[in-house]
GROMACS .gro file of C-alpha atoms in nm:
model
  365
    1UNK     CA    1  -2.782  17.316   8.398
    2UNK     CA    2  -2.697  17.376   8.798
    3UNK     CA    3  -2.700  17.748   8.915
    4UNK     CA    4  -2.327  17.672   9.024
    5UNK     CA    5  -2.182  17.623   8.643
    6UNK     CA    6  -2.392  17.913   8.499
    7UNK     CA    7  -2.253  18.119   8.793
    8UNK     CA    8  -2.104  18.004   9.074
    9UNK     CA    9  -2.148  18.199   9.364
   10UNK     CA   10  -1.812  18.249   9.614
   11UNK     CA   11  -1.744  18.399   9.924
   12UNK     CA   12  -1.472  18.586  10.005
   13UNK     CA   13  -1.346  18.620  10.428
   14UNK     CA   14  -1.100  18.879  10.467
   15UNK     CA   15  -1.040  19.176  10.747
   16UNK     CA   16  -0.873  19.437  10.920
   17UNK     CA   17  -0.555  19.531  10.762
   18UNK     CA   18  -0.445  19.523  10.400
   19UNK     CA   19  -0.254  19.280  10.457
   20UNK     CA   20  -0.517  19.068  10.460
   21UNK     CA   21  -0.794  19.285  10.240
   22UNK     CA   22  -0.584  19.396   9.908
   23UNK     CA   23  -0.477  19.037   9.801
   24UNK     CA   24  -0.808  18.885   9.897
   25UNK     CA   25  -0.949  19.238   9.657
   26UNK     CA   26  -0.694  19.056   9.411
   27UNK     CA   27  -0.854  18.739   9.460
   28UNK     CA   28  -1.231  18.924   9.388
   29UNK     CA   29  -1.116  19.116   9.088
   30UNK     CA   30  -0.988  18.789   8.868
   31UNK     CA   31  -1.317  18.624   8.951
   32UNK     CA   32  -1.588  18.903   8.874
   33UNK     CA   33  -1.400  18.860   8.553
   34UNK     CA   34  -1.438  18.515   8.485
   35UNK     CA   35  -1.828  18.599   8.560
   36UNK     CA   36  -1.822  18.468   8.911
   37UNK     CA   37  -2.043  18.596   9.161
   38UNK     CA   38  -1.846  18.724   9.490
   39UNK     CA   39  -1.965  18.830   9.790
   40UNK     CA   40  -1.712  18.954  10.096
   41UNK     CA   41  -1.771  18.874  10.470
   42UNK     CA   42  -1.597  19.077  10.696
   43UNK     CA   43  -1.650  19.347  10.999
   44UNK     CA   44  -1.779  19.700  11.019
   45UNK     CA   45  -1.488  19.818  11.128
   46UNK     CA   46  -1.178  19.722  10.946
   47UNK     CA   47  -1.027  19.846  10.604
   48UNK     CA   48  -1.278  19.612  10.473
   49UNK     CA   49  -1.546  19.814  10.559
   50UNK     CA   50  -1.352  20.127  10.322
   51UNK     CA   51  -1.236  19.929  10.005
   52UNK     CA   52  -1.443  19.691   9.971
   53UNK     CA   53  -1.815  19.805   9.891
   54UNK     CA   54  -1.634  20.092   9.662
   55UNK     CA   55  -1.449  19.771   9.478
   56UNK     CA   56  -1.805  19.695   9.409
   57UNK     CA   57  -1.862  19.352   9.620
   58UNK     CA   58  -2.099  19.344   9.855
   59UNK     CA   59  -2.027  19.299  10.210
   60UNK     CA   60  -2.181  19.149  10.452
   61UNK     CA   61  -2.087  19.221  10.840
   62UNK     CA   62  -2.036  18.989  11.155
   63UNK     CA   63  -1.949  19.128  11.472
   64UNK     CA   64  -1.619  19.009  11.549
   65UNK     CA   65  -1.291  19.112  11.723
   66UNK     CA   66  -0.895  19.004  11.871
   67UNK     CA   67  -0.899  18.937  12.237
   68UNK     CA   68  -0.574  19.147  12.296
   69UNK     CA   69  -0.607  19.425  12.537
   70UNK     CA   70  -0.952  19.356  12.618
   71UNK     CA   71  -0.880  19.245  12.995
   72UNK     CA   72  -1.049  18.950  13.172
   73UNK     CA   73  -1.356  19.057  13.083
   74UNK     CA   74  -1.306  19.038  12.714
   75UNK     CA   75  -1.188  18.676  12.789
   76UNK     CA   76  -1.481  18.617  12.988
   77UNK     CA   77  -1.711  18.688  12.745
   78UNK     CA   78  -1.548  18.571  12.424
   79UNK     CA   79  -1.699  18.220  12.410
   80UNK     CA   80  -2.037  18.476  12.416
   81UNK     CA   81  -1.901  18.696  12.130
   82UNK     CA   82  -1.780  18.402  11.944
   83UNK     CA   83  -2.128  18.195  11.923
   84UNK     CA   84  -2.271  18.554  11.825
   85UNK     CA   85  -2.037  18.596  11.533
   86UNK     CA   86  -2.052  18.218  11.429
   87UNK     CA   87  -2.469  18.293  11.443
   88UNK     CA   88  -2.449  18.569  11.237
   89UNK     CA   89  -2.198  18.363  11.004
   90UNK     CA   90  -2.400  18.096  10.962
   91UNK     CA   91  -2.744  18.310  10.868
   92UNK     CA   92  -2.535  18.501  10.619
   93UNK     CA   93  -2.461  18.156  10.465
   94UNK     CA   94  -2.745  18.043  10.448
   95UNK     CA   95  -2.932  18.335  10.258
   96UNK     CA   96  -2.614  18.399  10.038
   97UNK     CA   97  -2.561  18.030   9.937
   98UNK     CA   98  -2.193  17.977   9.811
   99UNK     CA   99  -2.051  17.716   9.661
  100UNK     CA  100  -1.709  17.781   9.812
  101UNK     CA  101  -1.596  17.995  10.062
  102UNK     CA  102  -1.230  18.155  10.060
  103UNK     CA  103  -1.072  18.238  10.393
  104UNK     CA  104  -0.751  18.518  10.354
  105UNK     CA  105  -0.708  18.647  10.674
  106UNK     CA  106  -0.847  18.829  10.974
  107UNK     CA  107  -1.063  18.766  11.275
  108UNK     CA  108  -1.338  18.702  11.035
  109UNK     CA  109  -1.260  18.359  10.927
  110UNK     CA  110  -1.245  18.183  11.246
  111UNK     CA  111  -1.662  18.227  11.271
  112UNK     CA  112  -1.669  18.197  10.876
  113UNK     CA  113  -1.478  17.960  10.863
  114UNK     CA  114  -1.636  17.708  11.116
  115UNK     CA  115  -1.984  17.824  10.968
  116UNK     CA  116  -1.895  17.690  10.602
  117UNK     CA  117  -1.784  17.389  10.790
  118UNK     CA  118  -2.093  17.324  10.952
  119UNK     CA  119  -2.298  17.413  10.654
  120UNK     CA  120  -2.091  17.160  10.425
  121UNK     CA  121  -1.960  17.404  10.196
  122UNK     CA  122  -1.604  17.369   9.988
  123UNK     CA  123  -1.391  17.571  10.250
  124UNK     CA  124  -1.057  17.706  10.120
  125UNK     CA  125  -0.773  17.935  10.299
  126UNK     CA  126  -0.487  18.134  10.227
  127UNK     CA  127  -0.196  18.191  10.484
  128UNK     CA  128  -0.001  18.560  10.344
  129UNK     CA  129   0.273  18.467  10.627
  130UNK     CA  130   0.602  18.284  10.660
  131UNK     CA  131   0.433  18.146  10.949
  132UNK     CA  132   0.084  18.076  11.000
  133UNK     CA  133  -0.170  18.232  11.212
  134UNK     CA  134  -0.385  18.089  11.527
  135UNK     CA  135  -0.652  18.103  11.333
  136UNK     CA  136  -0.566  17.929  10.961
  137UNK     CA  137  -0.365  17.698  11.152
  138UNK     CA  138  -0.729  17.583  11.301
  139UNK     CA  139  -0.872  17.616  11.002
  140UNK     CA  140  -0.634  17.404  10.833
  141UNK     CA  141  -0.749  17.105  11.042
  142UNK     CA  142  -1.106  17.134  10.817
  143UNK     CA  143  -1.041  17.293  10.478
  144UNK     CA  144  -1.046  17.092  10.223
  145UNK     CA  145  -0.785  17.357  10.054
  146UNK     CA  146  -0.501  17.509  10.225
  147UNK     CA  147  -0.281  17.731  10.037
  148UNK     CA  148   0.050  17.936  10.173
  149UNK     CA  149   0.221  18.233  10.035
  150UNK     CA  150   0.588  18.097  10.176
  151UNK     CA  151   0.704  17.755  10.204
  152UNK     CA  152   0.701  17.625  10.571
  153UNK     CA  153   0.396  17.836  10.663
  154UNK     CA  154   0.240  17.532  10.818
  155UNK     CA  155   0.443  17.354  11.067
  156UNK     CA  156   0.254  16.985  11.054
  157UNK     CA  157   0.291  16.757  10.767
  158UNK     CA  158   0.007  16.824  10.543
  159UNK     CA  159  -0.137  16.902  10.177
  160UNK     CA  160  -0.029  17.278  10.176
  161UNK     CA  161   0.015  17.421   9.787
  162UNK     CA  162   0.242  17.695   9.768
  163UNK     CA  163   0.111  17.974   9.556
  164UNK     CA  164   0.265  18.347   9.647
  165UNK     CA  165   0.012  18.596   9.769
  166UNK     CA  166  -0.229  18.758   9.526
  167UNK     CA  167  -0.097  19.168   9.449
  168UNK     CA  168  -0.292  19.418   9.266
  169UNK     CA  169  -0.263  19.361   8.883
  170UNK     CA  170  -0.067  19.731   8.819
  171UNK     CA  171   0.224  19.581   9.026
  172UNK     CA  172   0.265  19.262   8.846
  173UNK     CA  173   0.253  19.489   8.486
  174UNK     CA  174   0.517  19.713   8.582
  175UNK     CA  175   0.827  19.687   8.329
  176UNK     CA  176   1.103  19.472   8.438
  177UNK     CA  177   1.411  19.611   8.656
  178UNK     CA  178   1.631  19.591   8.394
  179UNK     CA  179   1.426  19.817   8.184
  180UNK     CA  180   1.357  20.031   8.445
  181UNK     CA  181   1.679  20.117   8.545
  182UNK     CA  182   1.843  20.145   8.212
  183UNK     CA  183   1.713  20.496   8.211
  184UNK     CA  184   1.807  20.608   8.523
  185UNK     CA  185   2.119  20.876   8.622
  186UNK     CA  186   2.247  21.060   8.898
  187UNK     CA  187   2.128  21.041   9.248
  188UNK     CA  188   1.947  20.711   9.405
  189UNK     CA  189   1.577  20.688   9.451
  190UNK     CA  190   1.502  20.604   9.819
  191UNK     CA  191   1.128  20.489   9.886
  192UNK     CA  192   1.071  20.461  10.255
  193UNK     CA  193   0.725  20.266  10.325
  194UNK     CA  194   0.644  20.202  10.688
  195UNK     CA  195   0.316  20.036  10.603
  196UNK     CA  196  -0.035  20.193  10.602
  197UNK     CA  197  -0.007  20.261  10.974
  198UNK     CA  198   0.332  20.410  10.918
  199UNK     CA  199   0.620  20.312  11.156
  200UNK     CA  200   0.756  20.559  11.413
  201UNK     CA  201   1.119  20.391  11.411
  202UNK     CA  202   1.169  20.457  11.031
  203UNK     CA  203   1.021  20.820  11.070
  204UNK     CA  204   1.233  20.968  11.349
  205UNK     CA  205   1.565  20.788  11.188
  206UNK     CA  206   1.543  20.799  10.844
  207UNK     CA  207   1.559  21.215  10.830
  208UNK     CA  208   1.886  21.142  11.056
  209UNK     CA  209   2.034  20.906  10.822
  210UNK     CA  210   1.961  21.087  10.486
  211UNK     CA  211   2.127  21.409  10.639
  212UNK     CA  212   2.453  21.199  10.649
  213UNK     CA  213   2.535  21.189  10.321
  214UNK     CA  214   2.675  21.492  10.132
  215UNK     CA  215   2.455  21.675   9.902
  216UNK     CA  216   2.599  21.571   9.632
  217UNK     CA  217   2.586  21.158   9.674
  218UNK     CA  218   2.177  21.250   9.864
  219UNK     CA  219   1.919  20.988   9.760
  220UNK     CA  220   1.609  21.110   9.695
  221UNK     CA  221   1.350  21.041   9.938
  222UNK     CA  222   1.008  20.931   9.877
  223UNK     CA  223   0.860  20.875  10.210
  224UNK     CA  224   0.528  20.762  10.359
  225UNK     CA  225   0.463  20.827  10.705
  226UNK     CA  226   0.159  20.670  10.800
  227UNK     CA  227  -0.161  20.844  10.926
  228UNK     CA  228  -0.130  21.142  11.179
  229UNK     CA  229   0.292  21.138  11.129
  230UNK     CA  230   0.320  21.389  10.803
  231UNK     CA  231   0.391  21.727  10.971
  232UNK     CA  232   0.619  21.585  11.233
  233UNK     CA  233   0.803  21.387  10.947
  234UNK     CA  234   0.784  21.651  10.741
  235UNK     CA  235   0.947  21.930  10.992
  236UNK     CA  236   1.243  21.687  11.049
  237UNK     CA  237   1.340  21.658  10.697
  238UNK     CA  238   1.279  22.046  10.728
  239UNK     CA  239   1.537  22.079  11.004
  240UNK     CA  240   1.797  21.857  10.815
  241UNK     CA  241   1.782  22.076  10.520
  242UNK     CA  242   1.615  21.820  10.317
  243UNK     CA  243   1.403  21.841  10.016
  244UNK     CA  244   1.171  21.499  10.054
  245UNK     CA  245   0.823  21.389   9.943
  246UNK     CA  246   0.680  21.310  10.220
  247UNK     CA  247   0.291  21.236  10.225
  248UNK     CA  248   0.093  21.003  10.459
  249UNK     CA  249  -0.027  20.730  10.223
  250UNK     CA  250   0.067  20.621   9.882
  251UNK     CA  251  -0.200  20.569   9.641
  252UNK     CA  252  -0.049  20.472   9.378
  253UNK     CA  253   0.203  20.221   9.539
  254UNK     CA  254   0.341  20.084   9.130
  255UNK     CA  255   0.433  20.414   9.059
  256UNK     CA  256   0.644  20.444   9.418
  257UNK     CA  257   0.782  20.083   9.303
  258UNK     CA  258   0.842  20.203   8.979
  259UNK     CA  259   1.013  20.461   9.063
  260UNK     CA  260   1.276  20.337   9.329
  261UNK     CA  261   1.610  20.191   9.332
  262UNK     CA  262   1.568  20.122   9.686
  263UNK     CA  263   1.305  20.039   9.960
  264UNK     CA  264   1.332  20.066  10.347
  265UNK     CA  265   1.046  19.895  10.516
  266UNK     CA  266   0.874  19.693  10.712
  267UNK     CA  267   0.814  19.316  10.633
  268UNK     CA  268   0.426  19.253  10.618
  269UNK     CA  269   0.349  18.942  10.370
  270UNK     CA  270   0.201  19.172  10.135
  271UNK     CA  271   0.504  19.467  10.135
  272UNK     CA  272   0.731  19.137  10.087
  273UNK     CA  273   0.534  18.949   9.800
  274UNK     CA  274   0.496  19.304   9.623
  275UNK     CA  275   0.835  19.391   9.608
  276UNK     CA  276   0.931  19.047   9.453
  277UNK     CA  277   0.697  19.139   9.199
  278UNK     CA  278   0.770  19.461   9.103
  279UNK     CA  279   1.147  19.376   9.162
  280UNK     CA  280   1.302  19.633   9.390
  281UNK     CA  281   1.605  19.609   9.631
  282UNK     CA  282   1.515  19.663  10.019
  283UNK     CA  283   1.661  19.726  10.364
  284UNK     CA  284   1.361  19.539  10.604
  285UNK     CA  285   1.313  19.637  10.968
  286UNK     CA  286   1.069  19.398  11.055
  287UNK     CA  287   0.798  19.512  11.302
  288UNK     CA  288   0.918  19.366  11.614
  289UNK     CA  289   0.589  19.316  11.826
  290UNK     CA  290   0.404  19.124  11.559
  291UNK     CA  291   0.291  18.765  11.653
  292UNK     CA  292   0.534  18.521  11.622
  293UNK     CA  293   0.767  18.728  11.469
  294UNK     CA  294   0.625  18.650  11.154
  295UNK     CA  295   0.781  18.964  11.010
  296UNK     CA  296   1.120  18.833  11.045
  297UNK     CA  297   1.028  18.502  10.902
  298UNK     CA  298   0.881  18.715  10.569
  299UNK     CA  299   1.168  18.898  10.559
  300UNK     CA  300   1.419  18.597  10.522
  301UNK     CA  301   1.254  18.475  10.211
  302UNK     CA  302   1.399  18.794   9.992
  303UNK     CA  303   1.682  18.822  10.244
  304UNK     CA  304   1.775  18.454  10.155
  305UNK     CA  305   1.719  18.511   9.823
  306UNK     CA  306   1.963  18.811   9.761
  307UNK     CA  307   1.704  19.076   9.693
  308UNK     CA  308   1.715  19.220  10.060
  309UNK     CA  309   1.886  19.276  10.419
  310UNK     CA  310   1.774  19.273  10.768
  311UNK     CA  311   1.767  19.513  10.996
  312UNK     CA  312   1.617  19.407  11.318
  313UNK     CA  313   1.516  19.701  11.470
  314UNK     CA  314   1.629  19.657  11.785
  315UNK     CA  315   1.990  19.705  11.638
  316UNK     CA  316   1.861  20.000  11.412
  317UNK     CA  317   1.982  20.354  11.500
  318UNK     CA  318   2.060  20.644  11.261
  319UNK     CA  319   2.466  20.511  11.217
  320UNK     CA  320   2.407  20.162  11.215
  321UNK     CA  321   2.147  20.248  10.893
  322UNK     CA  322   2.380  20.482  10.753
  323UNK     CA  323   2.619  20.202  10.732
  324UNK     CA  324   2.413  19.970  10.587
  325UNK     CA  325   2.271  20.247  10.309
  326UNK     CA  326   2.606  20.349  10.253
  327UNK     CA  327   2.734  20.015  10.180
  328UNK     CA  328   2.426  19.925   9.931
  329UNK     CA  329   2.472  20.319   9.761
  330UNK     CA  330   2.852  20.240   9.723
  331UNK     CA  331   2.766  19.933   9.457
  332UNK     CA  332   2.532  20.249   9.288
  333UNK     CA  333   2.322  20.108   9.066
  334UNK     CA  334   2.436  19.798   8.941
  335UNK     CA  335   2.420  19.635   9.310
  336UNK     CA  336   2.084  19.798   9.314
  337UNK     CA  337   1.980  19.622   8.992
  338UNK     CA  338   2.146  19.295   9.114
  339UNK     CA  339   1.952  19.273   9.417
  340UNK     CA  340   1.609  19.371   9.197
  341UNK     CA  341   1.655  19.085   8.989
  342UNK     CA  342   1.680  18.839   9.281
  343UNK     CA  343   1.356  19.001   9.386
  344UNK     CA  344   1.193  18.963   9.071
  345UNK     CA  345   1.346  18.565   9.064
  346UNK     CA  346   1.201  18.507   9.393
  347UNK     CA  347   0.838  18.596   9.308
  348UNK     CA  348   0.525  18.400   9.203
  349UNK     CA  349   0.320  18.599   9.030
  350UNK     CA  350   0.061  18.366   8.901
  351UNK     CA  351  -0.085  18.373   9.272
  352UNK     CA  352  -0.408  18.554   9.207
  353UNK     CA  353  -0.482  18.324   8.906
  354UNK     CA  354  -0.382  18.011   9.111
  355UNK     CA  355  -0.587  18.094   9.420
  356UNK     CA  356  -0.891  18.195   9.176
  357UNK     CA  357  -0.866  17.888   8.999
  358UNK     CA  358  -0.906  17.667   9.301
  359UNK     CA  359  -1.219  17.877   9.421
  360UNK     CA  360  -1.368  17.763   9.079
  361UNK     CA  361  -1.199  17.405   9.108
  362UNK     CA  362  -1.378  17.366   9.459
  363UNK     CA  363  -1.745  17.549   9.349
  364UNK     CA  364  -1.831  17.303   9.056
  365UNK     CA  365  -1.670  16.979   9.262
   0.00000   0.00000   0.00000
């Protein structure tokens, strides 16, 4: 029997933001399960380098970065850094072996992904975005997999399978909307998310816009501010006359889902594919310096599907929100409950098994 069906042996590229890290942690989890053996490359000094060696997968480090705001000299020297990383890539490779190697995201899989390319091995990636990256769009040119959370994510004609994007397994178990909100009374539950870095726009308004409504008709506000913004946030619901949660990071984001009837946030791939699972209503203000605008492009697919509405946030302020809240809150809780369901309708929540299964597909071809 060949070591790759008594245990094939994967490796997992992902790095930098959880965008990229928590689906590809997804990803890990179903396979350790299945008795796969998964090893992570990524860099010393994204979230990678936090999550993943307490997730218990080992992870092996390339030295690897973006070339934004480096200067000239960073462009200078990035053929340099590149042939470093793609070294250290390719050595990793060799001692660890894999049968296949998964790409989901990050500076990381550029090197990676041109090492498992030279080294022959089954080479697999996963685009989270409504429109693909530099990097996976590269990538795609050599993989003998390519896989897309949103339709469209590659612009040239190829063999791209459409699978959702991998979420953490306490998400996809939460009860269904209708369940959920058959218990609920009085005041709205208003979950405010402006991603793990937080989002200044939604903290300075959102205290604004919450003090516009009478006491009485209030949602209750749930609101995470992002590193180094709590006491600032926290002193302007203060100065409203408020009463909010506010904290800097959610844990325990299926509770938060659980308990909202609505969500104001940003549109990363993963805040987008997670509230289709859980099934939650939002107002998205789509971060409006990310590349390509791919936040906007995430955004339409629950937008277009019923379960959302845009706000770009060049055309935010404090009354043009209001508005917009006001108008959902008027509907109360049935239009809340509408617009969950046409989240939950739009998601695909057999990602994680999906991508797994073509790891495995690729490791005993």
């Amino acid at each position: 029997m060949s070591d790759k069906a008594k245990s094939p042996r994967i490796l997992i590229m992902a790095g930098g933001t959880g965008g990229h890290v928590y689906p590809a942690l997804a990803v890990a989890d179903y396979l350790r399960k299945q008795n796969v053996e998964v090893s992570w490359l990524g860099t010393h000094k994204g979230l990678e380098a936090r999550v993943v060696g307490k997730a218990g997968f080992p992870l092996h480090t390339i030295s690897i970065s973006g070339l934004r705001g480096k200067g000239m000299l960073g462009w200078v020297l990035a053929p340099l850094r590149l042939n470093i990383a793609l070294t250290q890539a390719l050595m990793i490779m060799l001692r660890l072996r894999p049968h296949a190697v998964l790409g989901m995201g990050g500076f990381v899989t550029g090197p990676g992904g041109v090492a498992a390319f030279v080294l022959n091995r089954a080479l697999l990636i996963h685009e989270q975005n409504a429109i693909a990256g530099l990097t996976n769009r590269l990538l795609s040119r050599i993989a003998g997999k390519v896989m897309a959370a949103f339709p469209g994510a590659f612009k040239k004609a190829q063999l791209v399978e459409i699978v959702g994007n991998p979420v953490r397994d306490s998400i996809d178990q939460l009860a269904a909307p209708i369940e959920r909100f058959a218990q609920r009374k009085g005041r709205l539950n208003l979950l405010i998310i402006g991603g793990s870095l937080g989002a200044l726009a939604l903290n300075e308004t959102l205290p604004k816009v919450v003090a516009k409504f009478d006491a009485a008709h209030r949602p209750h506000v749930w609101h995470q501010t992002g590193a180094g913004k709590l006491v600032s946030t926290e002193l302007d619901y203060a100065q409203q006359g408020i009463q909010a949660k506010v904290v800097e990071f959610i844990e325990d984001m299926d509770a938060a889902y659980a308990w909202a009837d609505l969500v104001i946030c940003r549109a990363g791939a993963l805040t987008i594919s997670e509230l289709a699972i859980a099934g939650v209503g939002s107002i998205l203000v789509p971060y409006p310096h990310a590349v390509d605008d791919h936040q906007t492009a995430n955004a339409d697919f629950l937008v277009r599907a019923g379960a959302a509405k845009l706000l770009p946030q060049a055309e935010m302020n404090e009354d043009v929100l209001f508005s917009m809240l006001s108008e959902i809150m008027t509907k109360g809780r049935r239009g809340l409950l509408k617009m969950a369901l046409a989240a939950r309708g739009a998601a695909m929540p057999e990602a994680t098994r999906l991508v797994a299964e073509r790891c495995l597909e690729a490791a005993h071809a």
